[in-house]
C-alpha atoms as a printed R data frame, in Angstrom:
    type eleno elety resid chain resno      x       y       z
1   ATOM     1    CA   MET     A     1 65.569 100.910 224.449
2   ATOM     2    CA   THR     A     2 62.165 102.540 224.094
3   ATOM     3    CA   GLY     A     3 61.766 104.978 221.207
4   ATOM     4    CA   ASP     A     4 62.430 108.337 222.870
5   ATOM     5    CA   ASN     A     5 64.817 107.303 225.651
6   ATOM     6    CA   GLY     A     6 67.792 108.666 223.757
7   ATOM     7    CA   ARG     A     7 66.270 112.139 223.648
8   ATOM     8    CA   TRP     A     8 64.739 112.474 227.116
9   ATOM     9    CA   VAL     A     9 66.781 110.192 229.428
10  ATOM    10    CA   ARG     A    10 70.136 111.407 230.769
11  ATOM    11    CA   PRO     A    11 72.105 108.735 232.672
12  ATOM    12    CA   TYR     A    12 74.471 110.061 235.329
13  ATOM    13    CA   GLY     A    13 77.560 111.611 233.772
14  ATOM    14    CA   SER     A    14 76.055 111.910 230.273
15  ATOM    15    CA   ALA     A    15 74.892 115.541 230.675
16  ATOM    16    CA   THR     A    16 77.712 117.538 232.256
17  ATOM    17    CA   GLU     A    17 78.787 121.166 232.186
18  ATOM    18    CA   ASP     A    18 81.245 123.399 234.052
19  ATOM    19    CA   GLY     A    19 82.124 120.700 236.581
20  ATOM    20    CA   PHE     A    20 78.521 119.652 237.287
21  ATOM    21    CA   PRO     A    21 78.130 115.870 236.771
22  ATOM    22    CA   VAL     A    22 74.421 116.519 236.182
23  ATOM    23    CA   SER     A    23 73.487 119.590 234.140
24  ATOM    24    CA   ILE     A    24 70.098 119.996 232.487
25  ATOM    25    CA   THR     A    25 69.616 123.369 230.785
26  ATOM    26    CA   ASP     A    26 68.149 124.821 227.605
27  ATOM    27    CA   ALA     A    27 71.143 123.301 225.844
28  ATOM    28    CA   VAL     A    28 68.852 120.249 225.590
29  ATOM    29    CA   PRO     A    29 66.926 120.690 222.309
30  ATOM    30    CA   GLY     A    30 63.283 121.443 223.048
31  ATOM    31    CA   TRP     A    31 63.906 122.260 226.722
32  ATOM    32    CA   ARG     A    32 62.883 125.787 227.742
33  ATOM    33    CA   HIS     A    33 61.729 126.490 231.276
34  ATOM    34    CA   THR     A    34 63.593 124.463 233.918
35  ATOM    35    CA   THR     A    35 67.157 123.604 234.873
36  ATOM    36    CA   LEU     A    36 68.864 121.181 237.216
37  ATOM    37    CA   ARG     A    37 72.514 121.139 238.175
38  ATOM    38    CA   VAL     A    38 73.906 118.699 240.738
39  ATOM    39    CA   ALA     A    39 77.271 119.457 242.354
40  ATOM    40    CA   GLU     A    40 79.532 116.908 244.064
41  ATOM    41    CA   LEU     A    41 81.590 118.954 246.514
42  ATOM    42    CA   ASP     A    42 84.582 117.795 248.526
43  ATOM    43    CA   PRO     A    43 85.196 119.671 251.799
44  ATOM    44    CA   GLY     A    44 86.031 123.244 250.869
45  ATOM    45    CA   GLY     A    45 84.714 122.809 247.337
46  ATOM    46    CA   ARG     A    46 82.428 125.387 245.786
47  ATOM    47    CA   VAL     A    47 80.411 126.211 242.683
48  ATOM    48    CA   GLU     A    48 79.324 129.605 241.407
49  ATOM    49    CA   LEU     A    49 76.504 130.482 239.053
50  ATOM    50    CA   ASP     A    50 75.119 133.680 237.544
51  ATOM    51    CA   LEU     A    51 71.374 133.102 237.498
52  ATOM    52    CA   GLY     A    52 70.511 135.729 234.891
53  ATOM    53    CA   ASP     A    53 66.754 135.615 234.264
54  ATOM    54    CA   SER     A    54 66.365 132.380 236.275
55  ATOM    55    CA   GLU     A    55 65.571 131.745 239.942
56  ATOM    56    CA   ALA     A    56 66.946 128.818 241.949
57  ATOM    57    CA   VAL     A    57 66.214 126.574 244.905
58  ATOM    58    CA   VAL     A    58 69.293 125.037 246.566
59  ATOM    59    CA   VAL     A    59 68.544 121.530 247.873
60  ATOM    60    CA   PRO     A    60 71.178 119.554 249.824
61  ATOM    61    CA   LEU     A    61 70.956 115.898 248.832
62  ATOM    62    CA   ARG     A    62 73.783 114.608 251.032
63  ATOM    63    CA   GLY     A    63 75.511 116.712 253.665
64  ATOM    64    CA   GLY     A    64 75.117 120.450 254.114
65  ATOM    65    CA   CYS     A    65 76.429 123.618 252.512
66  ATOM    66    CA   ALA     A    66 76.798 127.367 252.832
67  ATOM    67    CA   VAL     A    67 74.841 129.502 250.362
68  ATOM    68    CA   THR     A    68 75.658 133.113 249.515
69  ATOM    69    CA   ALA     A    69 73.920 135.285 246.952
70  ATOM    70    CA   ALA     A    70 74.388 138.815 245.673
71  ATOM    71    CA   ASP     A    71 71.062 139.908 244.207
72  ATOM    72    CA   SER     A    72 70.359 142.336 241.372
73  ATOM    73    CA   ALA     A    73 69.991 145.236 243.828
74  ATOM    74    CA   GLY     A    74 73.453 144.593 245.262
75  ATOM    75    CA   ARG     A    75 72.215 143.059 248.520
76  ATOM    76    CA   HIS     A    76 74.112 140.092 249.959
77  ATOM    77    CA   HIS     A    77 72.369 137.107 251.516
78  ATOM    78    CA   GLU     A    78 73.731 134.115 253.394
79  ATOM    79    CA   ALA     A    79 72.262 130.832 254.592
80  ATOM    80    CA   ARG     A    80 73.788 127.786 256.248
81  ATOM    81    CA   LEU     A    81 71.906 124.666 255.129
82  ATOM    82    CA   ALA     A    82 72.353 121.840 257.629
83  ATOM    83    CA   GLY     A    83 71.270 119.281 255.045
84  ATOM    84    CA   ARG     A    84 70.957 115.580 255.905
85  ATOM    85    CA   PRO     A    85 72.909 112.300 255.715
86  ATOM    86    CA   ASP     A    86 71.094 111.287 252.510
87  ATOM    87    CA   VAL     A    87 67.819 111.848 250.677
88  ATOM    88    CA   PHE     A    88 66.053 109.044 252.556
89  ATOM    89    CA   ALA     A    89 66.825 110.511 255.997
90  ATOM    90    CA   GLY     A    90 64.086 113.165 255.984
91  ATOM    91    CA   PRO     A    91 63.384 116.683 254.732
92  ATOM    92    CA   THR     A    92 66.159 119.227 254.362
93  ATOM    93    CA   ASP     A    93 66.314 122.975 254.722
94  ATOM    94    CA   VAL     A    94 66.518 124.746 251.359
95  ATOM    95    CA   ALA     A    95 67.344 128.229 250.082
96  ATOM    96    CA   TYR     A    96 65.409 130.225 247.483
97  ATOM    97    CA   VAL     A    97 67.558 132.566 245.370
98  ATOM    98    CA   PRO     A    98 65.861 135.191 243.138
99  ATOM    99    CA   ARG     A    99 66.641 135.891 239.512
100 ATOM   100    CA   GLY     A   100 69.533 138.194 238.742
101 ATOM   101    CA   SER     A   101 71.652 136.847 241.597
102 ATOM   102    CA   ARG     A   102 75.220 135.641 241.688
103 ATOM   103    CA   LEU     A   103 74.973 132.344 243.601
104 ATOM   104    CA   THR     A   104 77.791 130.578 245.442
105 ATOM   105    CA   VAL     A   105 77.434 127.178 247.137
106 ATOM   106    CA   CYS     A   106 80.308 125.954 249.310
107 ATOM   107    CA   ASN     A   107 80.857 122.722 251.210
108 ATOM   108    CA   ASP     A   108 81.947 124.105 254.560
109 ATOM   109    CA   GLY     A   109 81.784 120.710 256.263
110 ATOM   110    CA   SER     A   110 84.270 117.894 256.746
111 ATOM   111    CA   ALA     A   111 82.635 115.261 254.501
112 ATOM   112    CA   PRO     A   112 81.706 115.203 250.806
113 ATOM   113    CA   ALA     A   113 78.386 116.826 249.912
114 ATOM   114    CA   ARG     A   114 75.942 116.530 247.034
115 ATOM   115    CA   VAL     A   115 73.781 119.581 246.278
116 ATOM   116    CA   ALA     A   116 71.037 120.170 243.707
117 ATOM   117    CA   LEU     A   117 70.542 123.595 242.159
118 ATOM   118    CA   CYS     A   118 66.983 123.605 240.828
119 ATOM   119    CA   GLY     A   119 66.157 126.442 238.443
120 ATOM   120    CA   ALA     A   120 63.433 128.007 236.341
121 ATOM   121    CA   ARG     A   121 63.078 130.999 234.081
122 ATOM   122    CA   ALA     A   122 61.466 133.700 236.202
123 ATOM   123    CA   ARG     A   123 59.426 136.079 234.080
124 ATOM   124    CA   LYS     A   124 55.961 136.109 235.649
125 ATOM   125    CA   ARG     A   125 56.506 138.814 238.279
126 ATOM   126    CA   ALA     A   126 57.699 142.364 237.746
127 ATOM   127    CA   SER     A   127 59.851 142.196 240.891
128 ATOM   128    CA   PRO     A   128 61.561 139.004 242.088
129 ATOM   129    CA   PRO     A   129 60.562 137.466 245.421
130 ATOM   130    CA   PRO     A   130 63.092 137.832 248.258
131 ATOM   131    CA   PHE     A   131 65.893 135.436 249.151
132 ATOM   132    CA   ARG     A   132 64.650 132.934 251.733
133 ATOM   133    CA   GLN     A   133 65.858 130.022 253.795
134 ATOM   134    CA   LEU     A   134 63.146 127.434 254.499
135 ATOM   135    CA   ALA     A   135 63.885 125.273 257.543
136 ATOM   136    CA   ALA     A   136 63.436 121.503 257.362
137 ATOM   137    CA   ALA     A   137 60.787 121.739 260.097
138 ATOM   138    CA   GLU     A   138 58.744 124.044 257.819
139 ATOM   139    CA   VAL     A   139 58.596 121.527 254.957
140 ATOM   140    CA   PRO     A   140 55.134 119.909 254.734
141 ATOM   141    CA   VAL     A   141 55.327 116.118 254.481
142 ATOM   142    CA   GLU     A   142 52.405 114.492 252.684
143 ATOM   143    CA   LEU     A   143 51.486 110.806 252.589
144 ATOM   144    CA   ARG     A   144 49.984 110.230 249.163
145 ATOM   145    CA   GLY     A   145 48.176 107.176 247.831
146 ATOM   146    CA   ALA     A   146 47.601 103.898 249.682
147 ATOM   147    CA   GLY     A   147 48.613 100.247 249.549
148 ATOM   148    CA   THR     A   148 51.326  99.653 246.975
149 ATOM   149    CA   ALA     A   149 50.752 103.173 245.630
150 ATOM   150    CA   SER     A   150 51.848 104.720 248.952
151 ATOM   151    CA   ARG     A   151 54.600 107.329 248.793
152 ATOM   152    CA   LEU     A   152 55.910 110.243 250.828
153 ATOM   153    CA   VAL     A   153 56.055 113.745 249.353
154 ATOM   154    CA   ARG     A   154 58.108 116.634 250.765
155 ATOM   155    CA   ASN     A   155 56.534 119.827 249.456
156 ATOM   156    CA   PHE     A   156 59.305 122.378 250.053
157 ATOM   157    CA   GLY     A   157 58.869 124.252 246.767
158 ATOM   158    CA   VAL     A   158 55.139 124.273 245.966
159 ATOM   159    CA   PRO     A   159 53.124 127.500 245.641
160 ATOM   160    CA   ASP     A   160 51.490 127.400 249.089
161 ATOM   161    CA   VAL     A   161 54.834 126.851 250.837
162 ATOM   162    CA   LEU     A   162 57.537 128.788 248.999
163 ATOM   163    CA   GLU     A   163 57.115 132.203 247.397
164 ATOM   164    CA   ALA     A   164 58.689 132.170 243.937
165 ATOM   165    CA   ASP     A   165 58.139 133.447 240.415
166 ATOM   166    CA   SER     A   166 57.787 130.242 238.382
167 ATOM   167    CA   ILE     A   167 59.576 127.260 239.929
168 ATOM   168    CA   ILE     A   168 57.669 124.396 241.544
169 ATOM   169    CA   ALA     A   169 59.699 121.656 243.248
170 ATOM   170    CA   CYS     A   170 59.202 118.731 245.600
171 ATOM   171    CA   GLU     A   171 60.764 115.372 246.395
172 ATOM   172    CA   VAL     A   172 59.185 111.942 246.664
173 ATOM   173    CA   VAL     A   173 60.247 108.770 248.473
174 ATOM   174    CA   THR     A   174 58.736 105.496 247.265
175 ATOM   175    CA   PRO     A   175 59.377 102.410 249.413
176 ATOM   176    CA   ALA     A   176 60.604  99.203 247.795
177 ATOM   177    CA   GLY     A   177 57.873  97.430 245.875
178 ATOM   178    CA   ASN     A   178 55.629 100.502 245.495
179 ATOM   179    CA   TRP     A   179 54.542 102.669 242.562
180 ATOM   180    CA   SER     A   180 54.359 106.459 242.540
181 ATOM   181    CA   SER     A   181 53.548 109.183 240.017
182 ATOM   182    CA   TYR     A   182 50.430 107.093 239.732
183 ATOM   183    CA   PRO     A   183 47.860 107.123 238.226
184 ATOM   184    CA   PRO     A   184 49.728 108.464 235.188
185 ATOM   185    CA   HIS     A   185 48.975 112.148 234.800
186 ATOM   186    CA   LYS     A   186 49.933 115.116 232.675
187 ATOM   187    CA   HIS     A   187 50.257 118.892 232.903
188 ATOM   188    CA   ASP     A   188 51.014 120.123 229.407
189 ATOM   189    CA   GLU     A   189 48.059 122.384 228.559
190 ATOM   190    CA   GLU     A   190 46.750 125.673 229.950
191 ATOM   191    CA   ARG     A   191 43.132 124.913 230.900
192 ATOM   192    CA   ALA     A   192 41.750 127.336 233.474
193 ATOM   193    CA   GLY     A   193 41.208 125.631 236.829
194 ATOM   194    CA   ALA     A   194 41.983 122.180 235.432
195 ATOM   195    CA   GLU     A   195 45.547 121.935 234.128
196 ATOM   196    CA   THR     A   196 48.703 124.004 233.786
197 ATOM   197    CA   ALA     A   197 51.469 123.608 231.213
198 ATOM   198    CA   LEU     A   198 54.632 122.567 233.062
199 ATOM   199    CA   GLU     A   199 57.705 120.774 231.781
200 ATOM   200    CA   GLU     A   200 59.234 118.556 234.456
201 ATOM   201    CA   ILE     A   201 62.599 117.140 235.480
202 ATOM   202    CA   TYR     A   202 62.880 113.879 237.433
203 ATOM   203    CA   TYR     A   203 66.227 113.377 239.209
204 ATOM   204    CA   PHE     A   204 66.588 109.927 240.821
205 ATOM   205    CA   GLU     A   205 68.442 108.238 243.652
206 ATOM   206    CA   VAL     A   206 67.997 104.541 244.449
207 ATOM   207    CA   ARG     A   207 69.198 102.368 247.335
208 ATOM   208    CA   ALA     A   208 68.981  98.738 248.394
209 ATOM   209    CA   ALA     A   209 66.251  98.652 251.041
210 ATOM   210    CA   GLU     A   210 67.882  95.973 253.173
211 ATOM   211    CA   GLY     A   211 71.431  97.219 252.779
212 ATOM   212    CA   GLY     A   212 72.367  94.592 250.200
213 ATOM   213    CA   GLY     A   213 72.620  94.573 246.431
214 ATOM   214    CA   THR     A   214 75.215  96.176 244.220
215 ATOM   215    CA   ASP     A   215 73.039  97.653 241.457
216 ATOM   216    CA   PRO     A   216 69.980  99.476 242.875
217 ATOM   217    CA   VAL     A   217 67.593 100.192 240.002
218 ATOM   218    CA   ALA     A   218 64.108 101.588 239.421
219 ATOM   219    CA   TYR     A   219 61.930 102.446 236.419
220 ATOM   220    CA   GLN     A   220 60.133 105.454 234.948
221 ATOM   221    CA   ARG     A   221 57.419 105.575 232.288
222 ATOM   222    CA   VAL     A   222 56.431 108.584 230.129
223 ATOM   223    CA   TYR     A   223 54.057 108.373 227.154
224 ATOM   224    CA   GLY     A   224 52.306 110.858 224.923
225 ATOM   225    CA   THR     A   225 48.900 111.558 223.490
226 ATOM   226    CA   PRO     A   226 47.872 110.764 219.902
227 ATOM   227    CA   GLU     A   227 48.400 114.416 219.040
228 ATOM   228    CA   ARG     A   228 51.821 114.609 220.722
229 ATOM   229    CA   PRO     A   229 53.382 111.122 220.806
230 ATOM   230    CA   LEU     A   230 56.136 110.274 223.278
231 ATOM   231    CA   ASP     A   231 57.541 106.903 224.362
232 ATOM   232    CA   VAL     A   232 59.964 106.558 227.292
233 ATOM   233    CA   LEU     A   233 60.498 103.554 229.540
234 ATOM   234    CA   ALA     A   234 63.775 103.856 231.416
235 ATOM   235    CA   GLU     A   235 65.843 101.991 233.960
236 ATOM   236    CA   VAL     A   236 67.061 104.624 236.406
237 ATOM   237    CA   ARG     A   237 69.859 104.636 238.951
238 ATOM   238    CA   THR     A   238 71.322 107.215 241.304
239 ATOM   239    CA   GLY     A   239 72.101 110.420 239.434
240 ATOM   240    CA   ASP     A   240 69.976 109.642 236.373
241 ATOM   241    CA   VAL     A   241 67.485 112.159 234.987
242 ATOM   242    CA   VAL     A   242 64.303 111.746 232.961
243 ATOM   243    CA   LEU     A   243 62.823 114.805 231.242
244 ATOM   244    CA   VAL     A   244 59.070 115.185 230.715
245 ATOM   245    CA   PRO     A   245 58.408 117.793 228.006
246 ATOM   246    CA   HIS     A   246 54.723 116.809 227.747
247 ATOM   247    CA   GLY     A   247 52.461 113.782 227.976
248 ATOM   248    CA   TRP     A   248 51.410 111.304 230.619
249 ATOM   249    CA   HIS     A   249 54.082 110.370 233.165
250 ATOM   250    CA   GLY     A   250 54.015 107.521 235.626
251 ATOM   251    CA   PRO     A   251 54.342 105.168 237.117
252 ATOM   252    CA   ALA     A   252 57.714 105.584 238.782
253 ATOM   253    CA   MET     A   253 58.406 102.058 239.994
254 ATOM   254    CA   ALA     A   254 60.501 100.934 242.958
255 ATOM   255    CA   PRO     A   255 61.162  97.191 242.482
256 ATOM   256    CA   PRO     A   256 61.071  94.915 245.518
257 ATOM   257    CA   GLY     A   257 64.341  95.368 247.400
258 ATOM   258    CA   TYR     A   258 65.044  98.934 246.225
259 ATOM   259    CA   ASP     A   259 63.826 102.235 247.665
260 ATOM   260    CA   LEU     A   260 63.322 105.086 245.200
261 ATOM   261    CA   TYR     A   261 63.781 108.841 245.628
262 ATOM   262    CA   TYR     A   262 63.141 111.506 243.044
263 ATOM   263    CA   LEU     A   263 63.398 115.267 242.947
264 ATOM   264    CA   ASN     A   264 60.891 117.050 240.691
265 ATOM   265    CA   VAL     A   265 61.500 120.479 239.156
266 ATOM   266    CA   MET     A   266 58.666 122.107 237.184
267 ATOM   267    CA   ALA     A   267 57.891 125.396 235.438
268 ATOM   268    CA   GLY     A   268 56.019 126.557 232.379
269 ATOM   269    CA   PRO     A   269 54.936 129.462 230.213
270 ATOM   270    CA   GLY     A   270 51.604 130.229 231.841
271 ATOM   271    CA   ALA     A   271 50.893 133.484 233.655
272 ATOM   272    CA   THR     A   272 50.009 131.692 236.906
273 ATOM   273    CA   ARG     A   273 52.344 129.596 239.058
274 ATOM   274    CA   ALA     A   274 50.133 126.587 239.758
275 ATOM   275    CA   TRP     A   275 50.474 122.802 239.743
276 ATOM   276    CA   LEU     A   276 47.265 121.464 238.192
277 ATOM   277    CA   ILE     A   277 47.242 117.958 236.737
278 ATOM   278    CA   CYS     A   278 44.856 115.658 234.948
279 ATOM   279    CA   ASP     A   279 44.912 111.851 235.238
280 ATOM   280    CA   ASP     A   280 44.987 109.523 232.255
281 ATOM   281    CA   PRO     A   281 41.272 108.621 231.972
282 ATOM   282    CA   ALA     A   282 42.186 104.976 231.398
283 ATOM   283    CA   HIS     A   283 43.692 104.735 234.891
284 ATOM   284    CA   ALA     A   284 42.055 107.505 236.934
285 ATOM   285    CA   TRP     A   285 39.729 104.980 238.602
286 ATOM   286    CA   VAL     A   286 42.650 103.697 240.662
287 ATOM   287    CA   ARG     A   287 42.421 106.722 242.977
288 ATOM   288    CA   GLY     A   288 38.985 105.516 244.053
289 ATOM   289    CA   THR     A   289 40.446 102.292 245.454
290 ATOM   290    CA   TRP     A   290 42.664 104.049 247.984
291 ATOM   291    CA   ASP     A   291 39.834 104.701 250.439
292 ATOM   292    CA   GLN     A   292 39.630 100.963 251.069
293 ATOM   293    CA   GLN     A   293 43.384 100.526 251.587
294 ATOM   294    CA   ALA     A   294 45.784 101.491 254.370
295 ATOM   295    CA   VAL     A   295 48.831 103.629 253.808
296 ATOM   296    CA   ASP     A   296 52.009 101.550 253.651
297 ATOM   297    CA   PRO     A   297 53.012 101.146 257.334
298 ATOM   298    CA   ARG     A   298 56.622 101.939 256.467
299 ATOM   299    CA   LEU     A   299 55.416 105.537 256.056
300 ATOM   300    CA   SER     A   300 52.988 105.597 258.970
301 ATOM   301    CA   ASN     A   301 55.030 107.967 261.125
302 ATOM   302    CA   GLY     A   302 55.323 110.553 258.359
303 ATOM   303    CA   GLY     A   303 58.990 109.738 257.798
304 ATOM   304    CA   TYR     A   304 61.073 107.098 256.118
305 ATOM   305    CA   ARG     A   305 64.479 105.749 256.925
């Protein structure tokens, strides 16, 4: 085990609370701005959550769900999220829920569902943004990188797409044999126009690309600066979480034979909601090689299945 794995890696089932098999909150020492709760819901099952001073984005991972919210002004909102068969099947519709709301998520379907509740402390704006349902067709899909650094990014919760106070969220699919979150980069300082301070949650799902295998696995690297050391190198499987409080993170590695998905949740203390990163200077040159490489053809149609 690498030095800081015990502090910043949460295997599935090791961080639970109130019936959530995955629960990352400020109960984690040193964790301040973001939360992630994953619910496994049988048909008819439900979870409820008082958001307090946090906002949330509801993301179906498998199956769909019904979302209801009573906001701080007493207004009631409802959304039916159709969801998807699994995280590799394509984008999903999501729901944004403002701070001060009482949130209920119910599996109103006939099959088990898995739903992520992504959260962030929401203190930047005097008034919270409105409740919103974002349709799957409205989610921008970006092909990032090239060659073996090709990956697909679904930008449902970034500033130009979703109005929110603080939360930034997206999901990434990395085909078997490829690297993503690469070159390694960081966002742990407030530097105007260059970098924003954001802590980050990585939630993973992994599958055997050819339908075989009994132990799909991938890997995640996080390392610090001389001033703020950090040392994480983790095997990750479905349901595992890696926390990035600061430092360089990447690559996220999908070994040959295993496709990798991760959900990112970010927020920080700065006055501006922005996702500005800086590459590790030792590896930034890699971006310059992509112009001479093709995007992985498995992603050529903008989707991945």
